[in-house]
Tab-separated table of C-alpha atoms and ligand atoms in Angstrom:
chain	number	residue	atom	x	y	z
A	30	MET	CA	55.187	13.265	159.896
A	31	ILE	CA	55.303	10.789	157.461
A	32	THR	CA	58.938	11.735	156.546
A	33	ASN	CA	60.006	8.253	155.101
A	34	ILE	CA	57.311	8.045	152.766
A	35	GLU	CA	56.623	9.925	149.999
A	36	LEU	CA	53.048	8.844	149.102
A	37	ALA	CA	53.720	9.794	145.222
A	38	GLN	CA	55.102	7.692	143.071
A	39	ASP	CA	59.247	9.065	141.399
A	40	PRO	CA	60.184	6.749	138.167
A	41	THR	CA	63.460	7.786	138.775
A	42	ALA	CA	63.786	6.075	142.367
A	43	THR	CA	66.380	3.440	143.095
A	44	PRO	CA	64.245	0.647	142.167
A	45	ILE	CA	64.733	-2.381	145.319
A	46	LEU	CA	64.394	-6.091	143.856
A	47	PRO	CA	62.796	-8.410	146.829
A	48	LEU	CA	64.131	-11.671	146.328
A	49	THR	CA	63.919	-14.891	148.454
A	50	ILE	CA	65.939	-17.511	147.917
A	51	ASP	CA	63.808	-19.446	145.962
A	52	ASN	CA	63.215	-16.866	142.649
A	53	LEU	CA	67.220	-15.830	142.995
A	54	ALA	CA	68.785	-18.555	141.500
A	55	GLN	CA	65.599	-18.175	138.528
A	56	TRP	CA	65.774	-14.751	138.810
A	57	LEU	CA	69.058	-14.433	137.563
A	58	THR	CA	69.132	-16.527	134.989
A	59	SER	CA	67.523	-13.151	133.448
A	60	GLN	CA	70.034	-11.217	134.269
A	61	PRO	CA	73.381	-10.265	132.291
A	62	HIS	CA	76.550	-12.619	133.912
A	63	ALA	CA	77.624	-9.604	135.909
A	64	THR	CA	74.706	-9.469	137.682
A	65	ALA	CA	75.723	-13.101	138.797
A	66	ALA	CA	78.960	-12.547	139.053
A	67	TRP	CA	79.093	-9.627	141.242
A	68	CYS	CA	76.436	-10.954	144.139
A	69	GLN	CA	78.581	-13.897	143.824
A	70	HIS	CA	81.211	-11.666	144.670
A	71	HIS	CA	79.452	-9.776	146.863
A	72	GLY	CA	78.045	-13.516	148.849
A	73	PHE	CA	74.406	-11.944	147.826
A	74	ALA	CA	72.071	-15.285	148.598
A	75	ALA	CA	68.983	-13.602	149.397
A	76	GLN	CA	69.887	-14.277	153.537
A	77	PRO	CA	66.484	-12.429	154.900
A	78	GLY	CA	67.573	-8.078	156.026
A	79	LYS	CA	70.832	-8.821	153.524
A	80	TYR	CA	71.469	-6.200	150.260
A	81	LEU	CA	73.430	-5.435	148.018
A	82	ALA	CA	73.528	-2.513	145.760
A	83	VAL	CA	74.346	-3.641	142.125
A	84	PRO	CA	75.815	-1.061	139.980
A	85	GLY	CA	74.491	0.432	136.369
A	86	GLU	CA	76.318	1.834	133.258
A	87	GLU	CA	79.168	3.833	135.009
A	88	GLY	CA	78.845	2.706	138.277
A	89	ALA	CA	76.109	4.175	139.228
A	90	VAL	CA	73.588	2.406	141.736
A	91	SER	CA	70.650	0.684	138.983
A	92	SER	CA	69.067	-1.285	141.734
A	93	ILE	CA	69.127	-2.585	145.086
A	94	LEU	CA	69.102	-6.857	145.931
A	95	PHE	CA	66.782	-7.397	149.298
A	96	GLY	CA	67.077	-10.176	150.870
A	97	LEU	CA	63.799	-12.390	152.268
A	98	GLY	CA	65.004	-16.127	152.859
A	99	LYS	CA	62.910	-18.037	152.619
A	100	GLY	CA	59.572	-16.267	153.255
A	101	GLY	CA	58.145	-13.603	151.288
A	102	GLU	CA	54.410	-15.021	151.406
A	103	LYS	CA	53.798	-13.782	155.211
A	104	VAL	CA	53.770	-10.116	156.576
A	105	GLY	CA	56.187	-11.177	159.488
A	106	ASP	CA	58.574	-11.658	157.131
A	107	PHE	CA	58.503	-8.151	155.894
A	108	TRP	CA	59.680	-6.206	159.084
A	109	SER	CA	63.068	-6.750	157.405
A	110	PHE	CA	62.040	-3.190	155.549
A	111	GLY	CA	62.639	-1.588	158.566
A	112	THR	CA	66.499	-2.551	158.874
A	113	LEU	CA	66.579	-1.573	155.161
A	114	ALA	CA	65.082	1.846	155.583
A	115	ASN	CA	68.165	2.141	157.962
A	116	ASP	CA	70.788	0.690	156.640
A	117	LEU	CA	70.096	1.863	153.137
A	118	PRO	CA	71.852	5.729	151.409
A	119	ALA	CA	69.332	8.892	151.681
A	120	GLY	CA	68.226	9.159	148.629
A	121	THR	CA	64.681	7.779	146.986
A	122	TYR	CA	63.275	4.146	146.431
A	123	ARG	CA	60.963	2.023	145.219
A	124	ILE	CA	60.189	-1.384	145.655
A	125	ASP	CA	60.103	-3.001	141.998
A	126	THR	CA	57.841	-6.141	142.731
A	127	ASP	CA	54.301	-5.824	142.084
A	128	LEU	CA	53.584	-7.245	145.986
A	129	ASP	CA	49.892	-8.303	147.041
A	130	PRO	CA	48.491	-5.007	148.495
A	131	VAL	CA	48.878	-6.294	152.748
A	132	LEU	CA	52.552	-6.582	152.787
A	133	ALA	CA	52.966	-3.662	149.955
A	134	ASN	CA	51.251	-2.339	153.010
A	135	HIS	CA	53.736	-4.123	155.821
A	136	ALA	CA	56.785	-3.551	154.108
A	137	ALA	CA	55.790	0.647	154.163
A	138	LEU	CA	54.740	0.978	157.662
A	139	ALA	CA	58.409	-1.262	158.677
A	140	TRP	CA	60.220	1.398	156.414
A	141	ALA	CA	58.648	4.458	158.527
A	142	GLN	CA	58.817	2.269	162.079
A	143	GLY	CA	62.085	0.994	161.428
A	144	THR	CA	63.295	5.035	161.329
A	145	TYR	CA	60.952	5.619	164.649
A	146	GLN	CA	63.209	7.244	166.837
A	147	PHE	CA	62.027	9.355	169.874
A	148	ASP	CA	63.960	12.031	170.200
A	149	ARG	CA	61.689	15.132	171.785
A	150	TYR	CA	64.552	15.558	174.139
A	151	GLN	CA	67.911	15.331	172.381
A	152	ASN	CA	69.914	18.380	171.145
A	153	GLU	CA	71.551	16.648	168.473
A	154	ASP	CA	70.596	15.005	165.430
A	155	ASP	CA	71.043	11.531	164.733
A	156	VAL	CA	70.142	11.929	161.150
A	157	GLY	CA	72.621	8.636	160.741
A	158	ASN	CA	72.618	7.925	156.712
A	159	GLY	CA	70.235	11.061	156.083
A	160	ILE	CA	66.583	9.500	155.263
A	161	ALA	CA	65.697	6.427	153.030
A	162	LYS	CA	62.857	7.737	151.412
A	163	LEU	CA	59.815	5.191	150.182
A	164	CYS	CA	57.778	5.797	147.552
A	165	LEU	CA	54.291	4.045	148.738
A	166	PRO	CA	54.211	0.946	146.861
A	167	GLU	CA	51.741	0.999	144.265
A	168	THR	CA	49.445	-2.267	145.278
A	169	ALA	CA	49.995	-0.427	148.835
A	170	ASP	CA	46.593	1.286	150.117
A	171	PRO	CA	47.987	4.925	151.505
A	172	ALA	CA	44.565	5.242	153.238
A	173	ALA	CA	45.354	2.867	155.173
A	174	ILE	CA	49.324	3.365	155.873
A	175	LYS	CA	48.074	6.675	157.062
A	176	GLY	CA	46.261	5.496	159.482
A	177	ALA	CA	48.391	2.560	160.599
A	178	ILE	CA	52.191	5.169	160.484
A	179	LYS	CA	49.985	7.555	162.466
A	180	GLY	CA	48.095	4.853	164.833
A	181	GLY	CA	51.648	3.614	165.440
A	182	PHE	CA	53.659	6.708	165.281
A	183	LEU	CA	50.947	8.211	167.802
A	184	ALA	CA	51.111	5.039	170.747
A	185	ARG	CA	54.321	5.213	170.704
A	186	ASP	CA	54.798	8.835	171.219
A	187	LEU	CA	51.734	9.161	173.860
A	188	ILE	CA	53.438	5.944	175.677
A	189	ASN	CA	57.144	7.067	175.422
A	190	THR	CA	57.230	11.290	176.595
A	191	PRO	CA	57.719	10.295	180.721
A	192	ALA	CA	55.407	11.356	182.736
A	193	SER	CA	56.072	14.293	183.584
A	194	ASP	CA	55.324	15.701	180.580
A	195	MET	CA	52.332	13.450	179.761
A	196	GLY	CA	49.868	13.876	183.235
A	197	PRO	CA	45.951	13.061	182.606
A	198	GLU	CA	46.049	16.552	181.260
A	199	GLU	CA	48.211	16.113	178.589
A	200	LEU	CA	46.846	13.098	177.647
A	201	ALA	CA	43.376	13.920	177.823
A	202	ASP	CA	44.889	17.354	175.150
A	203	ALA	CA	46.650	14.134	172.725
A	204	ALA	CA	42.673	12.987	172.536
A	205	VAL	CA	41.242	16.433	172.176
A	206	GLU	CA	43.862	17.240	169.502
A	207	LEU	CA	43.103	13.915	167.966
A	208	ALA	CA	39.710	14.858	167.271
A	209	LYS	CA	40.162	17.814	166.326
A	210	GLU	CA	41.475	16.799	163.586
A	211	PHE	CA	39.220	14.298	161.979
A	212	ASP	CA	36.357	16.425	162.519
A	213	GLY	CA	35.013	14.549	166.426
A	214	THR	CA	35.010	15.763	169.902
A	215	CYS	CA	35.965	15.293	173.147
A	216	GLU	CA	34.292	16.007	176.116
A	217	VAL	CA	36.762	15.872	179.181
A	218	THR	CA	35.618	15.454	183.468
A	219	VAL	CA	37.841	17.134	185.542
A	220	SER	CA	38.806	16.664	189.129
A	221	ASP	CA	35.708	17.123	191.505
A	222	ASP	CA	33.789	17.289	188.592
A	223	LEU	CA	34.259	13.500	188.857
A	224	LEU	CA	32.242	13.091	191.516
A	225	ALA	CA	29.446	15.461	190.318
A	226	ALA	CA	29.157	12.808	187.487
A	227	ASN	CA	29.354	9.431	189.011
A	228	TYR	CA	32.771	8.778	188.478
A	229	PRO	CA	33.633	7.857	191.477
A	230	ALA	CA	36.241	5.338	191.399
A	231	ILE	CA	38.539	6.839	189.362
A	232	HIS	CA	38.353	10.492	191.108
A	233	ALA	CA	39.148	8.379	194.226
A	234	VAL	CA	42.303	6.814	192.268
A	235	GLY	CA	43.644	10.074	191.329
A	236	ARG	CA	42.578	12.726	193.459
A	237	ALA	CA	46.137	12.512	195.815
A	238	SER	CA	48.352	13.145	192.738
A	239	ALA	CA	49.118	17.309	192.205
A	240	ARG	CA	48.057	16.530	188.621
A	241	ALA	CA	44.592	16.254	188.329
A	242	PRO	CA	41.773	12.957	187.663
A	243	ARG	CA	40.012	13.170	184.552
A	244	LEU	CA	37.900	11.443	181.997
A	245	ILE	CA	38.676	11.284	178.502
A	246	ASP	CA	35.224	11.367	175.893
A	247	LEU	CA	36.459	11.503	172.321
A	248	ARG	CA	32.769	10.921	170.042
A	249	TRP	CA	33.288	10.306	166.376
A	250	GLY	CA	30.854	9.501	163.496
A	251	PRO	CA	27.180	9.726	162.886
A	252	GLU	CA	24.889	9.776	165.907
A	253	ASP	CA	22.496	6.413	164.582
A	254	GLY	CA	25.669	5.129	162.818
A	255	ARG	CA	26.289	1.305	164.750
A	256	ARG	CA	29.201	1.054	168.013
A	257	LEU	CA	32.040	0.595	168.383
A	258	THR	CA	33.743	1.998	171.874
A	259	LEU	CA	37.260	1.474	172.650
A	260	VAL	CA	38.475	2.246	175.954
A	261	GLY	CA	41.808	2.684	177.938
A	262	LYS	CA	44.136	2.546	180.798
A	263	GLY	CA	45.426	6.070	181.273
A	264	VAL	CA	47.378	5.739	184.689
A	265	CYS	CA	49.859	8.363	183.646
A	266	PHE	CA	52.331	7.215	186.062
A	267	ASP	CA	51.788	4.517	188.331
A	268	THR	CA	53.102	3.906	191.474
A	269	GLY	CA	51.340	1.873	193.021
A	270	GLY	CA	50.174	3.965	195.407
A	271	LEU	CA	50.663	3.426	199.190
A	272	ASN	CA	51.421	-0.246	198.752
A	273	LEU	CA	54.294	1.473	196.795
A	274	LYS	CA	55.813	-0.017	194.112
A	275	GLY	CA	59.018	-1.326	195.118
A	276	THR	CA	62.491	0.381	192.215
A	277	ALA	CA	62.357	-2.005	189.599
A	278	GLY	CA	58.492	-2.492	189.813
A	279	MET	CA	58.476	1.525	189.003
A	280	ALA	CA	60.984	1.860	186.455
A	281	LYS	CA	58.906	1.762	183.587
A	282	MET	CA	55.965	2.744	184.910
A	283	LYS	CA	55.773	5.897	182.370
A	284	LYS	CA	53.786	3.116	180.498
A	285	ASP	CA	50.930	2.597	182.104
A	286	MET	CA	48.558	5.095	180.483
A	287	GLY	CA	49.674	2.714	177.204
A	288	GLY	CA	46.357	0.535	177.186
A	289	ALA	CA	44.599	4.580	176.085
A	290	ALA	CA	48.166	5.096	173.457
A	291	THR	CA	47.100	1.987	171.975
A	292	VAL	CA	43.410	2.516	172.100
A	293	LEU	CA	44.222	6.811	170.439
A	294	GLY	CA	46.543	4.532	167.805
A	295	LEU	CA	43.790	2.234	166.624
A	296	ALA	CA	40.991	5.580	166.388
A	297	ALA	CA	43.319	6.787	164.421
A	298	MET	CA	43.439	4.175	162.455
A	299	ILE	CA	39.918	4.045	162.387
A	300	MET	CA	38.795	7.519	161.423
A	301	SER	CA	41.383	7.256	158.932
A	302	ALA	CA	40.163	4.345	157.523
A	303	GLU	CA	36.776	6.330	157.001
A	304	TRP	CA	34.579	3.722	158.339
A	305	PRO	CA	31.107	4.519	158.629
A	306	ILE	CA	30.683	3.774	162.246
A	307	ARG	CA	30.044	6.204	165.503
A	308	LEU	CA	33.464	5.743	167.442
A	309	ARG	CA	33.634	6.323	171.295
A	310	VAL	CA	36.794	6.205	173.004
A	311	LEU	CA	36.741	6.399	176.953
A	312	ILE	CA	40.171	6.682	178.533
A	313	PRO	CA	40.021	7.537	182.607
A	314	ALA	CA	43.449	9.481	182.604
A	315	VAL	CA	45.348	9.623	186.415
A	316	GLU	CA	48.460	9.547	187.767
A	317	ASN	CA	48.458	6.613	191.334
A	318	ALA	CA	50.488	9.036	193.541
A	319	VAL	CA	50.913	9.337	197.075
A	320	SER	CA	50.080	12.663	199.579
A	321	GLY	CA	48.025	12.985	202.036
A	322	ASN	CA	44.350	11.978	200.667
A	323	ALA	CA	45.548	9.289	199.088
A	324	TYR	CA	43.042	5.954	198.700
A	325	ARG	CA	44.035	3.327	200.921
A	326	PRO	CA	43.762	-0.212	201.826
A	327	GLY	CA	40.613	-0.880	203.384
A	328	ASP	CA	39.323	1.805	202.196
A	329	ILE	CA	35.714	0.801	200.548
A	330	LEU	CA	35.190	3.098	197.169
A	331	SER	CA	32.151	3.765	195.563
A	332	THR	CA	31.755	3.247	191.869
A	333	ARG	CA	29.420	4.493	188.661
A	334	LYS	CA	27.858	0.575	188.367
A	335	GLY	CA	26.761	0.923	191.958
A	336	LEU	CA	29.180	-1.892	193.033
A	337	THR	CA	30.981	-1.644	195.963
A	338	VAL	CA	34.987	-2.556	196.343
A	339	GLU	CA	37.104	-2.643	199.177
A	340	VAL	CA	40.584	-1.840	198.080
A	341	GLY	CA	42.893	-4.607	198.964
A	342	ASN	CA	45.191	-3.123	197.189
A	343	THR	CA	46.435	0.120	195.802
A	344	ASP	CA	48.532	-1.071	192.887
A	345	ALA	CA	45.598	-2.247	191.498
A	346	GLU	CA	44.657	0.543	190.050
A	347	GLY	CA	43.957	0.056	186.872
A	348	ARG	CA	40.833	-1.447	186.665
A	349	ILE	CA	39.362	0.861	189.633
A	350	VAL	CA	38.951	3.514	187.621
A	351	LEU	CA	38.891	1.137	184.559
A	352	CYS	CA	35.360	-0.346	185.662
A	353	ASP	CA	34.145	3.492	186.502
A	354	ALA	CA	34.789	3.591	182.171
A	355	LEU	CA	33.480	-0.116	181.194
A	356	ALA	CA	30.129	1.224	183.412
A	357	GLU	CA	29.083	4.576	181.117
A	358	ALA	CA	31.201	2.162	177.964
A	359	ASP	CA	28.248	-0.452	178.869
A	360	SER	CA	25.493	2.367	179.376
A	361	GLU	CA	25.116	2.484	175.718
A	362	LYS	CA	25.225	-1.203	174.827
A	363	PRO	CA	27.611	-0.362	171.546
A	364	GLU	CA	27.534	-3.547	169.447
A	365	LEU	CA	31.519	-4.278	171.094
A	366	ILE	CA	33.228	-2.821	173.536
A	367	ILE	CA	37.104	-3.534	173.290
A	368	ASP	CA	39.318	-2.423	176.655
A	369	MET	CA	42.919	-2.447	176.754
A	370	ALA	CA	45.408	-1.912	180.639
A	371	THR	CA	48.668	-2.189	180.893
A	372	LEU	CA	46.399	-4.845	183.778
A	373	THR	CA	48.910	-7.015	185.639
A	374	GLY	CA	51.949	-9.138	185.904
A	375	ALA	CA	49.870	-11.770	186.114
A	376	ALA	CA	49.514	-11.458	182.233
A	377	ARG	CA	53.542	-10.902	181.751
A	378	VAL	CA	54.433	-14.082	184.029
A	379	ALA	CA	51.546	-15.908	182.092
A	380	LEU	CA	52.492	-15.118	178.362
A	381	GLY	CA	55.305	-13.696	178.287
A	382	THR	CA	56.154	-9.651	177.128
A	383	ASP	CA	55.034	-10.315	173.282
A	384	LEU	CA	51.291	-11.811	173.618
A	385	PRO	CA	48.937	-9.377	175.187
A	386	ALA	CA	46.178	-11.840	176.663
A	387	VAL	CA	42.715	-11.786	175.086
A	388	PHE	CA	39.321	-11.923	177.908
A	389	THR	CA	36.283	-12.241	176.086
A	390	GLY	CA	33.001	-14.163	176.160
A	391	SER	CA	32.608	-14.329	172.480
A	392	ASP	CA	34.381	-17.123	171.182
A	393	GLU	CA	33.604	-15.861	167.762
A	394	ILE	CA	35.834	-12.692	168.284
A	395	ALA	CA	38.269	-14.556	170.103
A	396	GLU	CA	39.055	-16.884	166.753
A	397	ALA	CA	38.692	-13.746	164.800
A	398	LEU	CA	41.174	-12.144	166.574
A	399	ASN	CA	43.611	-14.412	167.138
A	400	SER	CA	43.382	-15.270	162.888
A	401	ALA	CA	44.157	-11.365	162.446
A	402	GLY	CA	46.797	-11.798	165.247
A	403	GLU	CA	48.524	-13.848	163.046
A	404	LYS	CA	47.953	-12.092	159.581
A	405	THR	CA	49.630	-8.847	161.067
A	406	ASP	CA	52.261	-10.256	162.448
A	407	ASP	CA	50.694	-8.484	166.171
A	408	PRO	CA	50.068	-11.730	167.725
A	409	VAL	CA	47.749	-12.277	170.651
A	410	TRP	CA	46.583	-15.398	172.705
A	411	ARG	CA	43.098	-16.054	174.732
A	412	LEU	CA	43.247	-16.252	178.154
A	413	PRO	CA	39.860	-17.175	180.164
A	414	LEU	CA	37.602	-16.295	181.658
A	415	HIS	CA	37.179	-18.466	184.071
A	416	GLY	CA	34.255	-18.299	186.695
A	417	PRO	CA	34.881	-20.415	188.932
A	418	TYR	CA	38.125	-18.120	190.149
A	419	ARG	CA	35.414	-15.100	191.057
A	420	ALA	CA	34.912	-16.097	194.474
A	421	LEU	CA	38.388	-15.458	194.538
A	422	LEU	CA	37.828	-11.790	194.731
A	423	LYS	CA	34.514	-11.509	197.686
A	424	SER	CA	34.846	-9.130	200.136
A	425	LYS	CA	33.180	-9.673	203.414
A	426	VAL	CA	32.973	-5.551	203.439
A	427	ALA	CA	31.772	-4.581	200.005
A	428	ASP	CA	30.486	-6.496	196.951
A	429	LEU	CA	34.047	-6.977	195.459
A	430	ASN	CA	37.440	-7.042	196.156
A	431	ASN	CA	40.214	-4.783	194.254
A	432	VAL	CA	42.040	-8.163	194.806
A	433	SER	CA	42.154	-12.025	195.207
A	434	ASP	CA	44.286	-12.210	198.535
A	435	GLY	CA	46.065	-15.689	196.365
A	436	ALA	CA	49.056	-15.184	194.850
A	437	PHE	CA	48.478	-17.737	191.279
A	438	GLY	CA	45.797	-16.398	188.167
A	439	GLY	CA	46.050	-13.016	188.418
A	440	ALA	CA	45.387	-11.444	184.938
A	441	ILE	CA	42.178	-14.274	185.200
A	442	THR	CA	41.176	-12.355	188.206
A	443	ALA	CA	41.744	-9.064	186.721
A	444	ALA	CA	39.542	-9.334	183.530
A	445	LEU	CA	37.157	-11.128	186.052
A	446	TYR	CA	37.029	-8.044	188.116
A	447	LEU	CA	36.087	-6.048	184.672
A	448	GLN	CA	33.297	-8.200	183.757
A	449	SER	CA	30.941	-7.378	186.940
A	450	PHE	CA	30.668	-4.420	185.997
A	451	ILE	CA	29.890	-5.857	181.724
A	452	GLU	CA	26.368	-6.810	181.230
A	453	ASP	CA	27.216	-8.967	178.054
A	454	SER	CA	30.566	-10.113	178.193
A	455	SER	CA	30.160	-11.590	174.481
A	456	ARG	CA	30.067	-7.625	173.656
A	457	TRP	CA	33.170	-7.276	175.192
A	458	VAL	CA	36.812	-7.952	174.652
A	459	HIS	CA	39.752	-6.492	177.657
A	460	ILE	CA	43.235	-7.039	176.211
A	461	ASP	CA	45.849	-7.276	178.780
A	462	THR	CA	49.119	-5.422	177.103
A	463	TYR	CA	52.596	-4.505	177.708
A	464	GLY	CA	52.543	-2.119	176.013
A	465	TRP	CA	56.321	-1.569	174.876
A	466	ASN	CA	59.264	-3.902	173.331
A	467	ASP	CA	62.461	-4.530	175.813
A	468	LYS	CA	64.094	-5.558	172.947
A	469	ASP	CA	64.762	-3.887	168.983
A	470	ARG	CA	63.606	-5.267	166.568
A	471	PRO	CA	63.306	-4.557	163.019
A	472	GLY	CA	60.902	-2.350	162.605
A	473	ARG	CA	60.264	-2.719	165.939
A	474	PRO	CA	62.017	-0.048	168.093
A	475	ALA	CA	62.551	-0.841	171.634
A	476	GLY	CA	60.515	1.521	173.765
A	477	GLY	CA	56.823	2.249	173.744
A	478	ASP	CA	54.937	-0.461	170.995
A	479	GLY	CA	49.971	-0.397	170.649
A	480	LEU	CA	50.561	-3.955	171.253
A	481	ALA	CA	47.470	-5.706	169.376
A	482	MET	CA	46.423	-2.077	167.447
A	483	ARG	CA	47.248	-3.577	164.095
A	484	ALA	CA	45.424	-7.308	165.088
A	485	LEU	CA	42.182	-4.969	166.499
A	486	PHE	CA	42.123	-2.870	163.539
A	487	ALA	CA	42.341	-6.106	160.424
A	488	MET	CA	39.605	-7.974	162.850
A	489	LEU	CA	37.326	-4.968	162.826
A	490	SER	CA	37.419	-4.411	159.689
A	491	ASP	CA	36.065	-7.286	158.683
A	492	ARG	CA	32.799	-6.233	161.040
A	493	PHE	CA	33.054	-2.760	160.927
A	494	ASP	CA	33.771	-1.294	157.206
A	495	GLN	CA	31.118	-1.066	155.832
A	496	ALA	CA	27.252	0.362	157.608
B	524	LIG	N1	50.627	-1.466	186.150
B	524	LIG	C1	50.415	-2.981	186.813
B	524	LIG	C2	50.681	-3.498	186.012
B	524	LIG	C3	52.323	-3.775	184.399
B	524	LIG	C4	52.991	-4.484	185.955
B	524	LIG	C5	51.852	-4.039	184.039
B	524	LIG	C6	54.206	-4.227	184.854
B	524	LIG	C7	53.084	-4.313	182.900
B	524	LIG	C8	54.364	-4.788	184.100
B	524	LIG	C9	48.925	-2.826	188.053
B	524	LIG	O1	48.914	-1.284	188.215
B	524	LIG	C10	49.658	-2.923	188.903
B	524	LIG	O2	50.750	-2.887	189.590
B	524	LIG	N2	49.084	-4.448	188.761
B	524	LIG	C11	49.445	-5.253	190.166
B	524	LIG	C12	48.367	-6.069	190.326
B	524	LIG	C13	48.061	-6.940	191.498
B	524	LIG	C14	48.576	-5.473	192.921
B	524	LIG	C15	47.899	-7.600	192.392
B	524	LIG	C16	50.193	-6.084	190.033
B	524	LIG	O3	50.029	-7.024	188.564
B	524	LIG	O4	51.234	-6.981	190.558
B	525	LIG	MN1	49.683	-0.746	189.658
B	526	LIG	ZN1	49.028	-0.099	186.840
């Protein structure tokens, strides 16, 4: 899977020398005059993302100079290795400087992700330049890199796979496979068994699809370890249900399991890092479809927690399936519950595509996650669980409505809905994410993406990597 990263060192690999604008001049003073002349002739001034092959004896390439511009200190300055991986000719390369481990890890991650292509359905192999391989920098942490690449690729592949091949069953298969790989377990409760097991809300949303709804329950690590539970929205396709979406709204709804994909990717990172914890991943996997037995506006649903929910809109299905999974997660009283969901268009209106919205009752976690996001260049932004808006979810006939009838604050009201199913929101984080890159950026190709996954991993590693 890690096709363009070599874990072993290779002394014959072509060295890549990352240079900032500031240290290029300094570096040139230690080089033969010919090198400075070569740089000047090619207009290489360490501009960000630019590279220059420097000839050695007999015209062979002796090294690659790689521009970092004015940067070179922040993780974000190293995404450009993703472009370099595509631009360089086939061969084996190594980074010829002692990078700080965090930066070295990021350069390798960018290199791997830069060449990511979702090519499952393409007959022709577009190998471009062939493969430029990078030997893992010596200061990098192989386990961390492997985990990050595995998690990142897994989330992308799951999201990018069209709904026809990524239904509730296939999503469950992916979780089962992941559990197997790390010696965990994965139980899946399917179809009418959901009713017997008291997951009525998941069943109600998912029953209209020819592809049966299910609850995926992955567990890993010692039973008596500290508990961390991840919950992911696994809506494999969101038509909107009877409140059917329009053309534009439905176009990308194969990605409505982006929360599930991201928590599975995060789980892969955590299990690769072998944290001494008890990890649980709960994913309600459904297709929000239209048929004669579809749930309807006006229906009143029972939920696992016992609260009744009036369906104001069948397109607010994510919160309905999540509330059963959250109630189950909460019943075990783990140290922390994190749910991730492509929950609302409103979160995107508020923050755009690139900033997952964070809701939590813990100021400390919110701040830690915010700074982890900055550190890993995987930014998030907190929005408030503004209590007074809870009134917007009042129902005359049930304990709550699944939507507000107003048009404003939709990401907040969705989060407040979920909060009703959690006892102590200081142990809960809700993330409303886009799960997708609309545009190609270095190291972050357009398409599915597990946004906030690395930020969460960094925030959690300060808390959970010790027993
Ligand atoms: N999956 C969508 C939310 C979504 C849409 C996320 C586009 C990212 C991009 C969700 O199930 C949904 O349809 N939400 C509705 C809620 C509304 C009916 C209260 C929305 O946001 O319009
Ligand atoms: Mn919807
Ligand atoms: Zn949805």
